[in-house]
Short mmCIF file of C-alpha atoms in Angstrom, two decimals:
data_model
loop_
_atom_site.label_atom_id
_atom_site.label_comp_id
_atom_site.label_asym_id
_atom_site.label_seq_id
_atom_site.Cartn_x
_atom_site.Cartn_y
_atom_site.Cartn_z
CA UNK A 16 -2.85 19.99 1.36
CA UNK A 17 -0.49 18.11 3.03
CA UNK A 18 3.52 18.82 2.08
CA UNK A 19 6.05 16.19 2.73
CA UNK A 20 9.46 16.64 3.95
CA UNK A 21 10.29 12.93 4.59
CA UNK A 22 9.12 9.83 3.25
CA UNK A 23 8.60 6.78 5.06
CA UNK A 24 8.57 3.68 3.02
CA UNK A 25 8.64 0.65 3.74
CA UNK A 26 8.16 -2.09 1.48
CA UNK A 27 6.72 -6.19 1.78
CA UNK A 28 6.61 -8.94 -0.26
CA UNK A 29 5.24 -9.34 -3.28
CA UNK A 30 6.05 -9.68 -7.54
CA UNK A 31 7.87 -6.28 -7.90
CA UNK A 32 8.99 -5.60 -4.39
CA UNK A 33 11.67 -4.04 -5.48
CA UNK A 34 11.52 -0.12 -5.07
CA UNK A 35 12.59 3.54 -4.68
CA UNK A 36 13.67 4.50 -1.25
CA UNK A 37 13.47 8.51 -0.70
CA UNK A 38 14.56 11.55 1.22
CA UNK A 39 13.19 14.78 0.91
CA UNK A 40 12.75 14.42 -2.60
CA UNK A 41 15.87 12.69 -3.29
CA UNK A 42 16.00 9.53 -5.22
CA UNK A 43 18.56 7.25 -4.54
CA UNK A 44 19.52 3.76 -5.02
CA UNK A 45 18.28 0.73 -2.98
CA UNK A 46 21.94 0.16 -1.86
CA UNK A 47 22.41 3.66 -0.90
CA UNK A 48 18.93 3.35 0.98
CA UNK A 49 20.11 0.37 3.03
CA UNK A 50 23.38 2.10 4.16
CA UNK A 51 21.34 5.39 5.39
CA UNK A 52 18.39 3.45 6.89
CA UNK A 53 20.26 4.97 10.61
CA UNK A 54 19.75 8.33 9.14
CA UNK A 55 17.14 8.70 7.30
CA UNK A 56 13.24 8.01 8.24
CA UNK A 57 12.57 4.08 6.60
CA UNK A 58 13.04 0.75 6.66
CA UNK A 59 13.49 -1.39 3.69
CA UNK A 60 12.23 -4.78 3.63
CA UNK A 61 12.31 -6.32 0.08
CA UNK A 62 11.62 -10.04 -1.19
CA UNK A 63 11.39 -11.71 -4.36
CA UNK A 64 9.89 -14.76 -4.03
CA UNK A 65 6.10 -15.16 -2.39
CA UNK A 66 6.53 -14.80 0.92
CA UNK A 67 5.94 -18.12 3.52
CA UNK A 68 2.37 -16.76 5.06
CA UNK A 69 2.21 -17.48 8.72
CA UNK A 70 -1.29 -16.39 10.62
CA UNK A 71 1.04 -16.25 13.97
CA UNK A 72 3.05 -13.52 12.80
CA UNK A 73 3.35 -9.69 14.04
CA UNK A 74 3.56 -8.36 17.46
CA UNK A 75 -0.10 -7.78 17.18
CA UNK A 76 -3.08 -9.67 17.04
CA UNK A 77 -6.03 -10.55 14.84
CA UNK A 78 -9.55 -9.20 15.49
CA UNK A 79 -12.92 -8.49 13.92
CA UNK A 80 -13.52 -5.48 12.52
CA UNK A 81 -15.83 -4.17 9.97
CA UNK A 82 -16.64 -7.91 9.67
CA UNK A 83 -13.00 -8.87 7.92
CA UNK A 84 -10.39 -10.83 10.11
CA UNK A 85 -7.61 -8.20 10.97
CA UNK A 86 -4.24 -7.98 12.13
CA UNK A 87 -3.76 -4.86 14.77
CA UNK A 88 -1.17 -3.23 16.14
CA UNK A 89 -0.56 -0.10 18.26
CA UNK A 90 -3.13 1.50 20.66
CA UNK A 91 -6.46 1.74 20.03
CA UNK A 92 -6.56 5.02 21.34
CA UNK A 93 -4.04 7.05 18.48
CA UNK A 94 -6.17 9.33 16.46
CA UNK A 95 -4.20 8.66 13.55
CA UNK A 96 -5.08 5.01 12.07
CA UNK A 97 -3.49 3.62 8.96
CA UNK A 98 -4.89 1.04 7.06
CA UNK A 99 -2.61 -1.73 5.43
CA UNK A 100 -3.80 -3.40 1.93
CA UNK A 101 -1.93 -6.77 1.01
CA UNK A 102 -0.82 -7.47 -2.43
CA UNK A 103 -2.60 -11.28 -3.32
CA UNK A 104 -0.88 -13.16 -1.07
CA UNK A 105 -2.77 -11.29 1.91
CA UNK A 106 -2.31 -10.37 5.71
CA UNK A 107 -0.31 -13.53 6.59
CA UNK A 108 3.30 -12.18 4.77
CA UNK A 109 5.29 -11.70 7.95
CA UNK A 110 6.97 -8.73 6.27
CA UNK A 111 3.58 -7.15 6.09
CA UNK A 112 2.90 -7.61 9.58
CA UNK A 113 6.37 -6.15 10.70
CA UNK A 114 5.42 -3.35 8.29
CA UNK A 115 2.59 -2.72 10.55
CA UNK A 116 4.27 -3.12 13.63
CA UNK A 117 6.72 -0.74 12.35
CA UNK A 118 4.27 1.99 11.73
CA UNK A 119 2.11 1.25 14.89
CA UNK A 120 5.64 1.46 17.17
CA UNK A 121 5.29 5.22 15.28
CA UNK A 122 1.79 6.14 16.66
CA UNK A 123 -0.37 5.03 14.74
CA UNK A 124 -3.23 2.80 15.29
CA UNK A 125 -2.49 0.06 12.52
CA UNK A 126 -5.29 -2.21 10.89
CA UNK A 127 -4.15 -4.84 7.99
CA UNK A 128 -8.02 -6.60 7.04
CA UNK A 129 -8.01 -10.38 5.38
CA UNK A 130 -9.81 -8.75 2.38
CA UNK A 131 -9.54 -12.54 0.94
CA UNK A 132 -11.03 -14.54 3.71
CA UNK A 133 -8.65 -16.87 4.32
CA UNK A 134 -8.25 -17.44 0.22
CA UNK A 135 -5.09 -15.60 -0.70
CA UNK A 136 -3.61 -16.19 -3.77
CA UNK A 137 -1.65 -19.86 -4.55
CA UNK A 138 1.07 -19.69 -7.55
CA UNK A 139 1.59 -23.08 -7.68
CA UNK A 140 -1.76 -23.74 -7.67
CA UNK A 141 -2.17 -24.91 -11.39
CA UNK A 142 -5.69 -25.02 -11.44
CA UNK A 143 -6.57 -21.70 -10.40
CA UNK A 144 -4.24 -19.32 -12.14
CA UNK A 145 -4.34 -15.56 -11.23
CA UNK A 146 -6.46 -14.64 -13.47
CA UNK A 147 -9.36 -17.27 -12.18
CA UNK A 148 -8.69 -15.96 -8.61
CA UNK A 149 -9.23 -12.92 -9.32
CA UNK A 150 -12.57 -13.30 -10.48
CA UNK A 151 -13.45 -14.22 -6.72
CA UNK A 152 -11.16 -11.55 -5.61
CA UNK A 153 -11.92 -8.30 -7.85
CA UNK A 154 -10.39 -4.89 -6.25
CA UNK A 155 -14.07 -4.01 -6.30
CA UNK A 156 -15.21 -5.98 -3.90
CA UNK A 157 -11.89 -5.11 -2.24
CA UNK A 158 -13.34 -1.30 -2.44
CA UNK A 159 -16.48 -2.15 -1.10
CA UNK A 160 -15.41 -4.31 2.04
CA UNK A 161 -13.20 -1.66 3.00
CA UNK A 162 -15.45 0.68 3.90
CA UNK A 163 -17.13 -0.83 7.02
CA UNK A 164 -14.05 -1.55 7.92
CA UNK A 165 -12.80 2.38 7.80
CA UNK A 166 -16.09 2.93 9.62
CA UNK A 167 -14.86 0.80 12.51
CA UNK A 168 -12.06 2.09 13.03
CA UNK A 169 -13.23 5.86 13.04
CA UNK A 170 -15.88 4.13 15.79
CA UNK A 171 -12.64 4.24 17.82
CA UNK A 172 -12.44 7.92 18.41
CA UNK A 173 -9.49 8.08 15.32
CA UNK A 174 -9.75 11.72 13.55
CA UNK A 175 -8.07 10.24 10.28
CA UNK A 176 -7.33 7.55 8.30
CA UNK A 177 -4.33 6.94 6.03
CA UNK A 178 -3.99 3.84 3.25
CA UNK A 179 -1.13 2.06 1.46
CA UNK A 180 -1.81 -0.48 -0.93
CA UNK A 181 0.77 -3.00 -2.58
CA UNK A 182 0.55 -4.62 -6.08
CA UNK A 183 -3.49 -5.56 -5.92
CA UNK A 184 -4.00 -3.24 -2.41
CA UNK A 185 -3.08 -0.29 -4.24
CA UNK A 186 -6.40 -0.64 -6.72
CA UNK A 187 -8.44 -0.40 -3.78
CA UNK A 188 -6.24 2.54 -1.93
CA UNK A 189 -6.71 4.59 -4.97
CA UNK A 190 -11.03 3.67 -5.77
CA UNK A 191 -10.42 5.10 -1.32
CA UNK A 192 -8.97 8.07 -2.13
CA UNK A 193 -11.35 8.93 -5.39
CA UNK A 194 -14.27 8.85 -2.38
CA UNK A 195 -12.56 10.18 -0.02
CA UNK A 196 -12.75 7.62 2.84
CA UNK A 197 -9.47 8.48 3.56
CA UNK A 198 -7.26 11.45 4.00
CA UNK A 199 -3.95 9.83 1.86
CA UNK A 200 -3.03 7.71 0.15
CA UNK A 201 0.03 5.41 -0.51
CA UNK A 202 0.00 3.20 -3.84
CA UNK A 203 3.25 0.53 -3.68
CA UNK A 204 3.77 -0.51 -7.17
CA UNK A 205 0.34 -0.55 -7.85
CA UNK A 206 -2.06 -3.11 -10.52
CA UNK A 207 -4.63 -2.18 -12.22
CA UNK A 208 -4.13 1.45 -11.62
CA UNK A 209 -5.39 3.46 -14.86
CA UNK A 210 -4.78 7.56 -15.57
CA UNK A 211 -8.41 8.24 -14.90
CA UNK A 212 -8.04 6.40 -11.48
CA UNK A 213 -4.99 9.02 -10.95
CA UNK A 214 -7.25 11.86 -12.18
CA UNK A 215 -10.35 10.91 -9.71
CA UNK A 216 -8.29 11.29 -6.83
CA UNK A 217 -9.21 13.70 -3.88
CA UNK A 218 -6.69 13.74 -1.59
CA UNK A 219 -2.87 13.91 -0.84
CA UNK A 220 -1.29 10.59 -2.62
CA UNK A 221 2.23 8.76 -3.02
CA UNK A 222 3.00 6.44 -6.32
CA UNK A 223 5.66 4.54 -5.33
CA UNK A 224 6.63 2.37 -8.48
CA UNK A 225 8.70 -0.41 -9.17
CA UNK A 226 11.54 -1.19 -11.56
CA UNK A 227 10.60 -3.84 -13.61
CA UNK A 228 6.52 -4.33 -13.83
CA UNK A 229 4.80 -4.76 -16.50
CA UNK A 230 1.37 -3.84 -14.92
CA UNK A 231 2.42 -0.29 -14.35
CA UNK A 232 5.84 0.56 -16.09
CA UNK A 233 7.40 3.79 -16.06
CA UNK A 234 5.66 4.84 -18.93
CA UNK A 235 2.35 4.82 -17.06
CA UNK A 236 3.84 5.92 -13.95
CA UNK A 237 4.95 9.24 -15.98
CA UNK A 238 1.07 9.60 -16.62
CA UNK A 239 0.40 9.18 -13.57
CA UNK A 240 2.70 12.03 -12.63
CA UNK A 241 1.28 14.54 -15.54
CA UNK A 242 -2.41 13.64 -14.20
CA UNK A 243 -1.20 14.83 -10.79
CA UNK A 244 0.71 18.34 -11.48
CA UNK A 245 -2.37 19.08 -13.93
CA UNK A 246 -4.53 19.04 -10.83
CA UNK A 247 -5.48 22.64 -10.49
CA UNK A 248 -5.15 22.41 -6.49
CA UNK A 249 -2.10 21.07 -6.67
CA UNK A 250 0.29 24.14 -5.79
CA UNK A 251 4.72 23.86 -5.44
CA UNK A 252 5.86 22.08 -3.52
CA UNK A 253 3.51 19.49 -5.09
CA UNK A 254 1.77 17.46 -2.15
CA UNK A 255 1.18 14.77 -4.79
CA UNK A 256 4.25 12.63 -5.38
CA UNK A 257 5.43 10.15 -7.69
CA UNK A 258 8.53 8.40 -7.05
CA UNK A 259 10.08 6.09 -9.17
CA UNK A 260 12.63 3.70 -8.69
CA UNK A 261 15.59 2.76 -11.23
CA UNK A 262 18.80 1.16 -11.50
#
């Protein structure tokens, strides 16, 4: 199992972007997280309002793979890939794309898929509300498309792959991690997320909740924090985390 000393988070748009920034196990306040971001290992890129999607964003570039339109970035040749899971309003949020640029300028060989096919979600489209989206874009299929996807990039010559998920992404990071297609896992104030998803999970994970979301409020994320340190593998320091974010 994997131990963490540092955390680095960074978070995008999305509903309930607002989150815990954290430092060797430290919680501290999203001010006091914007004054250390010299210091300490993050960046910190909130928004509250849907972000303006723009396919020319990122320093990268879009590509097939695993038969998904995908913004890359970094080399090709890491052997340490991370792959990126929008929230609804999919891999056009510029912040997500800086997010990956971020990570890529790290070492990492960074993949962010258009799991929506050019369909992301529209708020102010009246006439398909969320829930009627969703039933074209289920974290299922989400699951399912993600896997040839994983497949190319291992193709690649990369030796593992991580995952972070945001709101609706994090549904599909954690159905990843139950299977182990991936080697950890990052959920960013995840939907849909139940106890018995927490409790199927196989490898090293970070819960990452927000303040105010009604789709997993602190009460579940406690859960989701007893489900981990029941996990008989789990030994102290606990390689699972769950951080949770207050005012």
């Amino acid at each position: 199992m994997w131990v963490a000393d540092k955390c680095t988070l960074i978070l995008t748009e999305g509903d309930s972007a607002k989150a815990l920034a954290s430092s060797r196990g430290r919680n501290i306040s999203l001010d006091r997280a914007n004054k250390l971001k010299k210091s300490v290992s993050f960046w910190v890129i909130t928004h509250f309002r849907p972000p303006t999607l723009n396919r020319n964003a990122g320093a990268g570039h879009v590509e097939q793979l695993g038969g998904l339109s995908t913004y890359v970035s970094g080399s090709p040749n890491s052997k340490l890939a991370i792959l990126l899971i929008s929230d609804v309003y999919g891999y056009e949020a510029p912040n997500l794309r800086k997010l990956a640029d971020k990570v890529a300028a790290a070492g990492f060989f960074v993949v962010v898929p258009d799991f929506f096919n050019g369909d992301p979600y529209v708020p102010d489209d009246a006439n398909r509300p969320i829930q009627v989206w969703l039933k074209d874009h289920g974290t299922d299929k989400g699951f399912e498309e993600a896997k040839p996807v994983i497949e190319a990039v291992k193709s690649k010559g990369v030796s593992a792959v991580g995952a972070a998920g945001f709101c609706w992404g994090a549904k599909v990071v954690v159905e990843l991690a139950k299977a182990e297609f991936i080697q950890a896992g990052v959920l960013c104030h995840p939907s849909f997320v139940t106890v018995d998803d927490i409790k199927g999970v196989k490898v090293p994970i970070a819960v990452l909740g927000a303040e105010n979301d009604h789709l997993s409020p602190p009460t579940l994320l406690k859960q989701f924090e007893e489900a981990l340190a029941a996990k008989p593998e789990v030994r102290k320091p606990n390689p699972y985390f769950l951080m949770k974010s207050y005012n």
